[in-house]
Coordinates of C-alpha atoms and ligand atoms in Angstrom, one line a residue:
X1 CA 267.5 5.4 -69.5
X2 CA 263.7 5.3 -69.9
X3 CA 262.6 8.6 -71.3
X4 CA 259.6 10.5 -70.0
X5 CA 258.4 11.1 -73.5
X6 CA 258.2 9.3 -76.8
X7 CA 261.1 9.6 -79.2
X8 CA 258.9 8.6 -82.2
X9 CA 255.3 9.3 -83.0
X10 CA 253.2 6.9 -85.0
X11 CA 250.5 9.2 -86.2
X12 CA 247.5 7.5 -87.7
X13 CA 247.2 8.1 -91.4
X14 CA 250.8 9.4 -91.6
X15 CA 253.1 6.7 -90.2
X16 CA 256.1 7.1 -88.1
X17 CA 257.3 10.7 -87.5
X18 CA 260.4 11.8 -85.6
X19 CA 263.7 10.2 -84.7
X20 CA 264.3 6.8 -86.2
X21 CA 266.5 5.8 -83.3
X22 CA 266.0 5.8 -79.6
X23 CA 262.4 4.7 -79.5
X24 CA 260.9 2.4 -77.0
X25 CA 262.5 -1.0 -76.6
X26 CA 260.8 -3.9 -78.3
X27 CA 258.4 -5.4 -75.9
X28 CA 256.6 -8.0 -77.9
X29 CA 257.5 -10.8 -80.3
X30 CA 258.8 -9.4 -83.6
X31 CA 255.8 -10.6 -85.6
X32 CA 253.4 -8.7 -83.3
X33 CA 255.6 -5.6 -83.4
X34 CA 255.6 -5.7 -87.1
X35 CA 251.8 -5.6 -87.4
X36 CA 251.4 -3.0 -84.7
X37 CA 252.5 0.6 -84.4
X38 CA 254.1 1.5 -81.1
X39 CA 251.5 3.9 -79.7
X40 CA 248.5 5.4 -81.4
X41 CA 248.9 9.1 -81.9
X42 CA 246.6 11.2 -84.0
X43 CA 246.3 14.8 -85.2
X44 CA 243.4 16.7 -83.7
X45 CA 243.8 19.7 -86.0
X46 CA 245.6 20.4 -89.3
X47 CA 249.1 19.5 -90.1
X48 CA 251.5 22.4 -89.5
X49 CA 253.0 24.5 -92.2
X50 CA 256.6 24.4 -93.3
X51 CA 257.1 27.7 -91.5
X52 CA 258.4 26.0 -88.4
X53 CA 261.0 27.9 -86.3
X54 CA 264.6 27.5 -87.3
X55 CA 267.1 26.0 -84.9
X56 CA 268.4 29.4 -84.1
X57 CA 265.0 30.6 -83.1
X58 CA 264.3 27.5 -81.1
X59 CA 267.6 27.8 -79.3
X60 CA 267.1 31.5 -78.4
X61 CA 263.5 31.0 -77.3
X62 CA 264.4 27.7 -75.5
X63 CA 267.0 29.5 -73.6
X64 CA 264.9 32.5 -72.6
X65 CA 262.1 30.2 -71.5
X66 CA 264.3 28.6 -68.8
X67 CA 265.6 31.7 -67.2
X68 CA 263.4 31.4 -64.2
X69 CA 259.8 30.8 -63.3
X70 CA 257.2 33.7 -63.5
X71 CA 256.2 33.3 -59.8
X72 CA 254.0 31.0 -57.8
X73 CA 250.3 30.3 -58.6
X74 CA 247.6 29.4 -56.1
X75 CA 247.7 25.7 -57.1
X76 CA 249.2 23.5 -54.5
X77 CA 252.5 22.0 -55.8
X78 CA 251.3 18.4 -55.4
X79 CA 249.1 18.9 -58.5
X80 CA 252.2 19.4 -60.7
X81 CA 253.1 15.8 -60.0
X82 CA 249.6 14.4 -60.1
X83 CA 249.6 15.8 -63.6
X84 CA 252.9 14.0 -64.4
X85 CA 251.4 10.8 -62.9
X86 CA 248.3 11.2 -65.1
X87 CA 250.5 11.9 -68.2
X88 CA 252.4 8.6 -67.6
X89 CA 249.1 6.8 -67.2
X90 CA 247.9 8.3 -70.5
X91 CA 251.0 7.4 -72.4
X92 CA 251.8 4.1 -70.8
X93 CA 252.4 1.3 -73.3
X94 CA 251.1 -1.7 -71.6
X95 CA 252.7 -4.1 -74.0
X96 CA 255.9 -3.5 -71.9
X97 CA 254.4 -5.7 -69.2
X98 CA 252.6 -8.2 -71.4
X99 CA 253.8 -11.4 -72.9
X100 CA 253.7 -11.5 -76.7
X101 CA 251.9 -14.8 -77.0
X102 CA 249.0 -13.6 -74.8
X103 CA 248.3 -10.5 -76.7
X104 CA 245.5 -10.5 -79.2
X105 CA 245.4 -7.7 -81.8
X106 CA 242.4 -6.2 -80.0
X107 CA 244.3 -6.2 -76.7
X108 CA 247.3 -4.8 -78.4
X109 CA 245.3 -1.9 -79.7
X110 CA 243.9 -1.2 -76.3
X111 CA 247.3 -1.6 -74.6
X112 CA 248.9 1.0 -76.9
X113 CA 246.2 3.6 -76.6
X114 CA 245.7 6.4 -74.1
X115 CA 243.4 5.8 -71.3
X116 CA 243.1 6.9 -67.7
X117 CA 242.8 3.5 -66.1
X118 CA 245.9 3.4 -64.0
X119 CA 247.7 0.7 -66.0
X120 CA 250.9 2.6 -65.0
X121 CA 250.0 1.4 -61.4
X122 CA 248.5 -2.0 -62.2
X123 CA 250.4 -3.1 -65.2
X124 CA 248.4 -5.9 -66.9
X125 CA 247.0 -7.1 -63.6
X126 CA 248.1 -9.8 -61.0
X127 CA 247.3 -12.7 -63.3
X128 CA 249.5 -11.6 -66.1
X129 CA 252.9 -13.3 -65.5
X130 CA 255.0 -10.3 -66.2
X131 CA 252.9 -8.1 -63.9
X132 CA 252.7 -10.6 -61.0
X133 CA 255.8 -9.1 -59.5
X134 CA 254.0 -5.9 -58.7
X135 CA 251.6 -7.7 -56.4
X136 CA 251.7 -9.4 -53.0
X137 CA 251.2 -13.2 -53.0
X138 CA 247.5 -12.7 -52.4
X139 CA 247.1 -11.2 -55.8
X140 CA 245.1 -8.3 -54.4
X141 CA 247.5 -6.0 -52.7
X142 CA 250.2 -4.0 -54.5
X143 CA 253.7 -4.3 -53.2
X144 CA 255.0 -1.4 -51.1
X145 CA 258.6 -0.4 -50.5
X146 CA 260.5 0.4 -47.3
X147 CA 262.9 3.3 -46.8
X148 CA 266.4 3.0 -45.5
X149 CA 267.0 4.1 -41.9
X150 CA 269.2 7.2 -41.6
X151 CA 270.5 8.9 -38.4
X152 CA 267.8 8.4 -35.8
X153 CA 265.0 7.9 -38.3
X154 CA 264.1 4.2 -38.7
X155 CA 263.3 2.4 -41.9
X156 CA 259.7 2.9 -42.7
X157 CA 257.5 0.4 -44.6
X158 CA 255.2 1.8 -47.2
X159 CA 257.0 5.1 -47.8
X160 CA 259.1 4.2 -50.8
X161 CA 258.4 2.5 -54.1
X162 CA 259.1 -1.2 -54.0
X163 CA 262.6 -1.7 -55.4
X164 CA 264.6 -4.4 -57.1
X165 CA 266.2 -7.3 -55.5
X166 CA 268.8 -8.0 -58.2
X167 CA 272.5 -8.2 -57.6
X168 CA 274.0 -4.9 -58.9
X169 CA 273.3 -1.7 -57.0
X170 CA 271.5 -0.3 -60.0
X171 CA 269.2 -3.3 -60.1
X172 CA 268.5 -3.1 -56.4
X173 CA 267.6 0.6 -56.8
X174 CA 265.2 0.0 -59.7
X175 CA 261.6 0.5 -58.8
X176 CA 259.4 -2.5 -59.3
X177 CA 256.5 -0.7 -60.8
X178 CA 254.9 -1.0 -64.2
X179 CA 256.0 2.4 -65.4
X180 CA 259.6 3.2 -64.4
X181 CA 259.0 6.9 -65.4
X182 CA 257.1 7.2 -62.1
X183 CA 260.5 7.1 -60.5
X184 CA 261.8 10.0 -62.6
X185 CA 261.8 12.4 -59.6
X186 CA 261.0 12.0 -55.9
X187 CA 257.7 14.0 -56.1
X188 CA 256.1 11.7 -58.8
X189 CA 257.5 8.7 -57.0
X190 CA 255.9 9.6 -53.7
X191 CA 252.7 10.3 -55.6
X192 CA 252.8 6.7 -57.0
X193 CA 253.6 5.3 -53.6
X194 CA 250.5 7.1 -52.3
X195 CA 248.4 5.5 -55.0
X196 CA 249.8 2.1 -54.0
X197 CA 248.6 2.8 -50.5
X198 CA 245.2 4.0 -51.7
X199 CA 244.7 0.8 -53.6
X200 CA 245.7 -1.4 -50.7
X201 CA 243.4 0.5 -48.3
X202 CA 240.5 0.0 -50.8
X203 CA 241.2 -3.7 -50.8
X204 CA 241.3 -3.8 -47.0
X205 CA 238.0 -2.0 -46.7
X206 CA 236.1 -4.1 -49.3
X207 CA 232.9 -5.6 -47.9
X208 CA 233.3 -9.2 -47.0
X209 CA 230.5 -10.0 -49.4
X210 CA 232.8 -9.4 -52.4
X211 CA 233.7 -12.9 -53.7
X212 CA 237.4 -13.7 -53.5
X213 CA 237.7 -14.0 -57.3
X214 CA 236.4 -10.5 -57.8
X215 CA 238.2 -8.6 -55.0
X216 CA 241.0 -7.3 -57.1
X217 CA 238.9 -6.2 -60.0
X218 CA 236.3 -4.5 -57.7
X219 CA 239.1 -2.7 -55.9
X220 CA 240.7 -1.6 -59.2
X221 CA 237.5 -0.2 -60.5
X222 CA 236.8 1.7 -57.3
X223 CA 240.3 3.2 -57.3
X224 CA 240.2 4.1 -61.0
X225 CA 236.8 5.8 -60.9
X226 CA 237.8 7.8 -57.8
X227 CA 241.0 8.8 -59.5
X228 CA 239.0 9.9 -62.6
X229 CA 236.7 11.9 -60.4
X230 CA 239.7 13.7 -58.9
X231 CA 241.0 14.5 -62.4
X232 CA 237.7 15.8 -63.5
X233 CA 236.7 17.8 -60.4
X234 CA 239.9 18.7 -58.7
X235 CA 242.8 18.7 -61.2
X236 CA 241.3 19.9 -64.5
X237 CA 239.4 22.9 -62.9
X238 CA 242.7 24.1 -61.4
X239 CA 244.6 24.2 -64.7
X240 CA 241.7 25.0 -67.0
X241 CA 238.6 27.3 -66.6
X242 CA 236.0 25.3 -64.7
X243 CA 233.4 26.5 -67.3
X244 CA 235.3 24.7 -70.1
X245 CA 235.6 21.5 -68.1
X246 CA 232.0 21.5 -67.1
X247 CA 230.9 22.2 -70.7
X248 CA 232.9 19.3 -72.1
X249 CA 231.9 16.9 -69.4
X250 CA 228.2 17.7 -69.6
X251 CA 227.7 18.6 -73.2
X252 CA 230.4 16.6 -74.9
X253 CA 233.4 17.3 -77.1
X254 CA 233.4 19.6 -80.2
X255 CA 236.8 19.0 -81.7
X256 CA 238.4 15.6 -80.8
X257 CA 237.0 12.3 -81.9
X258 CA 233.5 13.8 -81.9
X259 CA 230.9 11.1 -82.1
X260 CA 233.3 8.2 -81.5
X261 CA 231.8 5.0 -80.3
X262 CA 232.5 5.5 -76.5
X263 CA 234.0 2.0 -76.1
X264 CA 236.2 2.4 -79.2
X265 CA 239.9 2.7 -78.4
X266 CA 240.9 6.3 -78.2
X267 CA 244.0 7.9 -79.8
X268 CA 246.4 10.5 -78.4
X269 CA 246.4 13.8 -80.2
X270 CA 249.9 15.1 -80.7
X271 CA 248.7 18.6 -80.0
X272 CA 248.1 17.4 -76.5
X273 CA 251.3 15.3 -76.1
X274 CA 253.8 17.5 -77.8
X275 CA 252.3 20.9 -76.7
X276 CA 249.3 21.4 -74.5
X277 CA 249.9 18.9 -71.7
X278 CA 253.6 19.9 -71.4
X279 CA 252.0 22.8 -69.5
X280 CA 253.2 20.9 -66.4
X281 CA 256.8 21.8 -67.2
X282 CA 256.0 25.4 -66.3
X283 CA 254.5 24.4 -63.0
X284 CA 257.7 22.8 -61.7
X285 CA 259.5 24.7 -58.9
X286 CA 263.3 24.9 -58.6
X287 CA 263.0 24.3 -54.8
X288 CA 260.5 22.9 -52.3
X289 CA 260.0 23.1 -48.6
X290 CA 260.0 19.4 -48.9
X291 CA 259.7 18.2 -45.3
X292 CA 260.8 19.2 -41.8
X293 CA 264.4 18.3 -42.6
X294 CA 264.8 19.6 -46.1
X295 CA 262.9 22.8 -45.3
X296 CA 263.2 26.4 -46.5
X297 CA 263.9 25.5 -50.1
X298 CA 266.4 22.8 -49.2
X299 CA 264.3 20.3 -51.2
X300 CA 265.8 21.5 -54.5
X301 CA 264.6 20.1 -57.8
X302 CA 268.1 18.7 -58.3
X303 CA 267.7 16.7 -55.1
X304 CA 264.3 15.5 -56.2
X305 CA 266.1 14.1 -59.2
X306 CA 269.0 12.7 -57.2
X307 CA 266.7 10.9 -54.7
X308 CA 264.9 9.0 -57.5
X309 CA 265.9 5.7 -59.1
X310 CA 265.7 6.9 -62.7
X311 CA 267.3 10.4 -62.8
X312 CA 269.6 9.8 -59.8
X313 CA 270.9 7.1 -57.5
X314 CA 268.8 7.6 -54.4
X315 CA 271.7 9.5 -52.9
X316 CA 273.9 6.4 -53.2
X317 CA 271.8 3.9 -51.3
X318 CA 269.5 1.2 -52.6
X319 CA 266.3 2.6 -51.0
X320 CA 265.0 6.1 -50.4
X321 CA 266.5 7.3 -47.1
X322 CA 263.8 8.0 -44.5
X323 CA 264.7 11.7 -44.2
X324 CA 263.4 12.2 -47.8
X325 CA 259.8 10.9 -47.2
X326 CA 257.3 13.5 -48.4
X327 CA 255.3 15.7 -46.1
X328 CA 252.0 15.8 -48.0
X329 CA 250.7 18.7 -45.9
X330 CA 253.2 20.8 -47.7
X331 CA 252.1 19.6 -51.2
X332 CA 248.3 19.6 -50.7
X333 CA 246.0 21.9 -48.7
X334 CA 244.1 19.7 -46.2
X335 CA 242.3 22.8 -45.0
X336 CA 240.1 22.2 -48.1
X337 CA 238.9 19.1 -46.4
X338 CA 238.3 20.8 -43.1
X339 CA 241.5 19.4 -41.6
X340 CA 243.1 22.5 -40.3
X341 CA 245.1 20.2 -38.0
X342 CA 246.8 18.9 -41.1
X343 CA 247.9 22.3 -42.5
X344 CA 251.2 24.0 -42.4
X345 CA 252.0 27.8 -42.3
X346 CA 251.8 29.4 -45.7
X347 CA 255.6 30.0 -45.6
X348 CA 256.1 26.3 -45.5
X349 CA 253.5 25.4 -48.1
X350 CA 254.6 24.8 -51.7
X351 CA 252.7 26.3 -54.5
X352 CA 253.2 25.3 -58.1
X353 CA 254.6 27.9 -60.4
X354 CA 252.0 29.7 -62.5
X355 CA 251.4 28.3 -66.0
X356 CA 253.3 30.6 -68.3
X357 CA 256.2 30.8 -70.7
X358 CA 258.8 30.9 -67.9
X359 CA 260.3 27.6 -66.7
X360 CA 262.6 27.3 -63.8
X361 CA 266.3 27.3 -64.5
X362 CA 267.2 23.7 -63.6
X363 CA 265.2 22.6 -66.6
X364 CA 267.9 24.0 -68.8
X365 CA 270.2 21.1 -67.8
X366 CA 268.1 18.0 -67.3
X367 CA 270.0 15.1 -65.8
X368 CA 270.6 12.0 -68.0
X369 CA 270.6 13.7 -71.4
X370 CA 273.7 14.4 -73.5
X371 CA 275.1 17.9 -73.5
X372 CA 273.3 20.1 -76.0
X373 CA 270.1 18.1 -75.5
X374 CA 269.4 18.9 -71.9
X375 CA 267.2 22.0 -72.2
X376 CA 263.6 20.9 -71.8
X377 CA 262.1 24.0 -73.5
X378 CA 264.3 23.5 -76.5
X379 CA 263.4 19.8 -76.6
X380 CA 259.7 20.6 -76.6
X381 CA 260.0 23.1 -79.4
X382 CA 262.1 20.8 -81.4
X383 CA 259.7 17.8 -80.9
X384 CA 256.9 20.0 -82.3
X385 CA 259.0 20.8 -85.4
X386 CA 259.8 17.1 -85.9
X387 CA 256.1 16.2 -86.1
X388 CA 255.2 19.4 -88.1
X389 CA 252.8 20.4 -85.4
X390 CA 250.1 23.0 -86.1
X391 CA 250.8 26.5 -84.8
X392 CA 248.7 28.2 -82.1
X393 CA 247.1 30.3 -84.8
X394 CA 246.2 27.3 -86.9
X395 CA 244.5 25.7 -83.9
X396 CA 242.5 28.8 -83.3
X397 CA 241.1 28.6 -86.8
X398 CA 240.5 24.9 -86.6
X399 CA 238.7 25.0 -83.2
X400 CA 236.6 28.0 -84.2
X401 CA 235.5 26.0 -87.3
X402 CA 234.4 23.3 -84.8
X403 CA 232.1 25.7 -83.0
X404 CA 234.4 26.4 -80.1
X405 CA 234.2 30.0 -78.8
X406 CA 237.6 31.5 -78.3
X407 CA 239.5 34.7 -78.9
X408 CA 242.7 34.6 -80.8
X409 CA 245.7 36.3 -79.1
X410 CA 246.7 39.4 -80.8
X411 CA 250.3 39.7 -82.2
X412 CA 251.1 42.1 -79.4
X413 CA 249.9 39.6 -76.8
X414 CA 252.0 36.8 -78.3
X415 CA 254.9 39.2 -78.5
X416 CA 254.7 40.8 -75.1
X417 CA 252.8 38.3 -72.9
X418 CA 252.7 39.3 -69.2
X419 CA 255.9 38.9 -67.3
X420 CA 256.9 35.8 -69.2
X421 CA 259.7 34.9 -71.6
X422 CA 260.8 38.0 -73.5
X423 CA 261.1 37.6 -77.3
X424 CA 263.6 40.5 -77.4
X425 CA 266.3 37.9 -77.9
X426 CA 265.1 37.4 -81.5
X427 CA 266.0 39.6 -84.4
X428 CA 263.1 41.7 -85.6
X429 CA 262.5 39.5 -88.6
X430 CA 262.7 36.3 -86.4
X431 CA 260.3 37.8 -84.0
X432 CA 257.8 38.7 -86.7
X433 CA 257.9 35.2 -88.0
X434 CA 257.5 33.7 -84.5
X435 CA 254.6 35.9 -83.6
X436 CA 252.8 35.1 -86.8
X437 CA 253.3 31.4 -86.7
X438 CA 253.7 30.6 -83.0
X439 CA 254.6 27.1 -81.8
X440 CA 251.6 25.6 -80.1
X441 CA 253.3 25.0 -76.8
X442 CA 254.5 28.6 -76.5
X443 CA 251.1 29.9 -77.7
X444 CA 249.2 27.9 -75.1
X445 CA 251.6 29.0 -72.3
X446 CA 251.1 32.7 -73.4
X447 CA 247.4 32.2 -73.3
X448 CA 247.7 31.0 -69.7
X449 CA 250.1 33.7 -68.8
X450 CA 247.6 36.3 -69.9
X451 CA 244.9 34.5 -67.9
X452 CA 246.5 34.6 -64.4
X453 CA 248.3 31.3 -65.0
X454 CA 245.4 29.1 -66.0
X455 CA 245.0 27.7 -69.4
X456 CA 242.5 29.4 -71.7
X457 CA 241.2 29.1 -75.3
X458 CA 243.2 26.6 -77.3
X459 CA 245.1 25.1 -74.4
X460 CA 242.0 24.5 -72.2
X461 CA 240.1 23.0 -75.1
X462 CA 242.8 20.5 -76.1
X463 CA 243.5 19.4 -72.6
X464 CA 239.9 19.0 -71.5
X465 CA 238.8 17.2 -74.6
X466 CA 241.7 14.8 -74.5
X467 CA 241.1 13.9 -70.9
X468 CA 237.4 13.4 -71.6
X469 CA 238.0 11.0 -74.5
X470 CA 240.7 9.1 -72.5
X471 CA 238.3 8.6 -69.6
X472 CA 235.4 7.7 -72.0
X473 CA 237.5 5.0 -73.6
X474 CA 238.9 3.6 -70.4
X475 CA 237.7 0.2 -69.3
X476 CA 236.4 1.7 -66.1
X477 CA 234.9 5.1 -66.9
X478 CA 233.0 7.7 -65.1
X479 CA 232.1 9.2 -68.4
X480 CA 230.3 6.1 -69.6
X481 CA 228.8 5.5 -66.2
X482 CA 227.3 9.0 -65.4
X483 CA 225.3 7.7 -62.4
X484 CA 228.5 6.7 -60.6
X485 CA 229.4 8.7 -57.5
X486 CA 232.4 8.6 -55.2
X487 CA 231.9 6.6 -52.0
X488 CA 235.1 7.3 -50.2
X489 CA 234.9 11.0 -49.8
X490 CA 233.0 13.3 -47.4
X491 CA 229.8 13.1 -49.5
X492 CA 228.6 11.5 -52.7
X493 CA 229.8 14.4 -54.9
X494 CA 233.2 15.1 -53.5
X495 CA 236.4 13.3 -53.9
X496 CA 239.6 15.4 -54.2
X497 CA 243.2 14.5 -54.0
X498 CA 243.2 15.4 -50.3
X499 CA 240.4 12.9 -49.8
X500 CA 242.5 10.2 -51.6
X501 CA 245.4 11.0 -49.3
X502 CA 243.3 11.1 -46.2
X503 CA 241.8 7.7 -47.1
X504 CA 245.2 6.2 -48.1
X505 CA 247.0 7.5 -45.0
X506 CA 244.1 6.9 -42.6
X507 CA 243.8 10.6 -42.0
X508 CA 246.8 10.4 -39.7
X509 CA 249.5 13.1 -39.4
X510 CA 252.0 10.4 -38.5
X511 CA 251.6 8.9 -41.9
X512 CA 251.0 12.0 -44.1
X513 CA 254.0 13.7 -42.5
X514 CA 255.9 11.0 -40.7
X515 CA 258.9 13.3 -40.0
X516 CA 256.7 15.8 -38.2
Ligands
HEM1 C1 260.4 17.4 -62.9 C2 259.4 17.0 -63.7 C3 259.5 16.7 -65.1 C4 260.5 16.5 -65.9 C5 262.0 16.4 -65.6 C6 260.0 16.2 -67.3 C7 260.8 15.9 -68.4 C8 260.3 15.6 -69.6 C9 261.1 15.1 -70.7 C10 262.6 15.0 -70.8 C11 260.2 14.9 -71.7 C12 260.6 14.4 -73.1 C13 260.9 15.6 -73.9 C14 261.1 15.3 -75.4 O1 260.1 15.3 -76.1 O2 262.2 15.0 -75.8 C15 258.9 15.1 -71.3 C16 257.7 14.9 -72.0 C17 256.5 15.2 -71.5 N1 256.1 15.7 -70.3 FE1 257.4 16.1 -68.8 N2 258.6 16.4 -67.2 C18 258.3 16.7 -66.0 C19 257.0 16.9 -65.5 C20 255.9 16.9 -66.3 C21 254.6 17.3 -65.8 C22 254.3 17.9 -64.4 C23 253.7 17.2 -66.9 C24 252.3 17.5 -67.0 C25 251.5 17.9 -66.0 C26 254.5 16.7 -68.0 C27 254.0 16.4 -69.3 C28 254.8 15.9 -70.3 C29 254.2 15.4 -71.5 C30 252.7 15.4 -71.9 C31 255.2 14.9 -72.3 C32 255.1 14.2 -73.6 C33 254.8 12.7 -73.3 C34 255.0 11.7 -74.4 O3 255.4 12.0 -75.5 O4 254.9 10.5 -74.0 N3 255.8 16.6 -67.6 N4 258.9 15.5 -70.0

C-alpha cells in the first residue's frame, strides 16, 4: 500500500537515512534513479544528539498520546484535511507520473523537491503521456468521478474521485489521481474532488480571449495562486499565530534557506516533515457529523478510512456510495463568507481537535499496517529517532541564534503541559531524560497545548518558514509575484477555503450538501 509518509529520508549532505526497505517504488529508468536521490530533504537546524528516547520511552509516550483527544478547537474540521492535502502536495514525488526518457536532471531535481504547486492534482500536466489519464480529452478539464447509487439516492457525477477501469475490483476502486495518498481517507478524498471541481470551473470561466494553447496553463496558474493565497491567509493563521505568518511573509525568513535564490529548487526540512507538520495528527477527530445520514458522530474515523480506496474498500463497491458524499457546510463555516443560508447548527458542525499532545484513540491502530506498527504517535517518535532529529530544546537554541524571538518551555511546562498527554507513565529517570531532551514533535505539540491549541515558538516558525520557501520556489508563486491578488473571491484581498468551495460548487446548497 502507498504510504502517507516517506520510509527513507535522503538528507542533503548526509545521504540516505532510515529504513533500507519499503521506500518508494522505482519510478524512473535505473540510470536516472542512480544519479538522483528520491526526495530532497535537508536539516534546518543541528543534528540531534545520541540522547534519543529508548524504545520503552517511545512506546509508553506513544501509547499515552493516543488515549484520546484533548477537546475540540475553534478551527473548522475541514482544515485538518486541507492540511493533509497540502502535505501531499509538498511531498509529492512527481517522477512517479513522468517517463524516464523525458526527464532532464533539472526537471528531476524540481520534481523531487517540495513545492506548493498542486502537482498532486495535476501530475506532470495533460501533455505528459503518463499524466494524460487524469484529464478529459480536451486536455483542459480534470476528470471527475461518479458515486454509486444507493437506496433512493442516485449516482452523482462529480462527487467522487475518478476511479479505475481495470478488471479486478481493486483496480476498479483505485483512484485515477496523481497522488493516491489523497484517497487515504474520505475527508482528504472529498477535498481533492473539490479541487478538481475548482479547476474545472476556472477553466469554464476563462475569458474567451485566452488562446486555446494557453487555456490549461492559465487555469492552472490561477488555481495554484488562489490555493497559495488560502494557505497563507486562511490556513496558516489558524494553526500558527498570525503575527508570525505576517512577519515571515512580509519580512522574510530567518532560519530556513535564508537568502536562497527564489527560483532555486527548495528542499524539505526534516524538522517540518518528521515533526512540526505532523501537527495535523492531533487535529483529527474520532467521529464526525459527516452528513445528514451519517450524523451525530456516525461518520467515525474508521468509516472515513473504510470509504476510501487506499485504507479501505469503499464499503465493498467500486465507487463511493452516494450516501457518503460530504456535506461541506459541516466542515467549513460559510458564515465567514456571509452565507448564513449555508451554515448548520453548532451541534452539527465539526471542529478540529485542538493541537496538543493528545491524539484520538483510533490512531493507535491505523489500518493497513502490521501489528505492532499501527500506533501513529509511536511511528512519529520512532521516525525522528531514525533520522537523529534535533530535540525541541536544540531547535530553541538554533532559532534564537538566527534572531527568532521565542521563549523556551520550562521543564515543568514540558512535563505537565495543559490537559495533554501525561508523562506519569514514565519512570522518574525516564521522565527527567524526556523533559531535558524532548522529541521535537512532542515539544511542538506541548507548545501548542500551552497556547490554546495553536502552534507557537519553534513549531510556528518551522511551519511558516517551510511553507514560505515552498511557495517561493513553486513555479507559480504568490511570494515571487507580490502584486498578484485573488480575482475569484469577494474582493481583491480575500480568498478563503469557503470562497474556493463557493466558486467550485457554484454557491449552491444542492452541490455543497447534496444530501440536504
Ligand atoms: C486521518 C488522517 C491521517 C492519517 C491516517 C495519517 C497517517 C500518517 C502516516 C501513517 C504517516 C507515516 C508515518 C511514518 O513516518 O511512518 C504520516 C506522515 C505524515 N503526516 Fe499524516 N496522517 C493523517 C493526517 C495528516 C494531517 C492532517 C497532516 C497535516 C496537516 C499530516 C501530516 C503528515 C506529515 C507531514 C507526514 C510526513 C510526510 C512524509 O514524510 O512524506 N497527516 N501520516
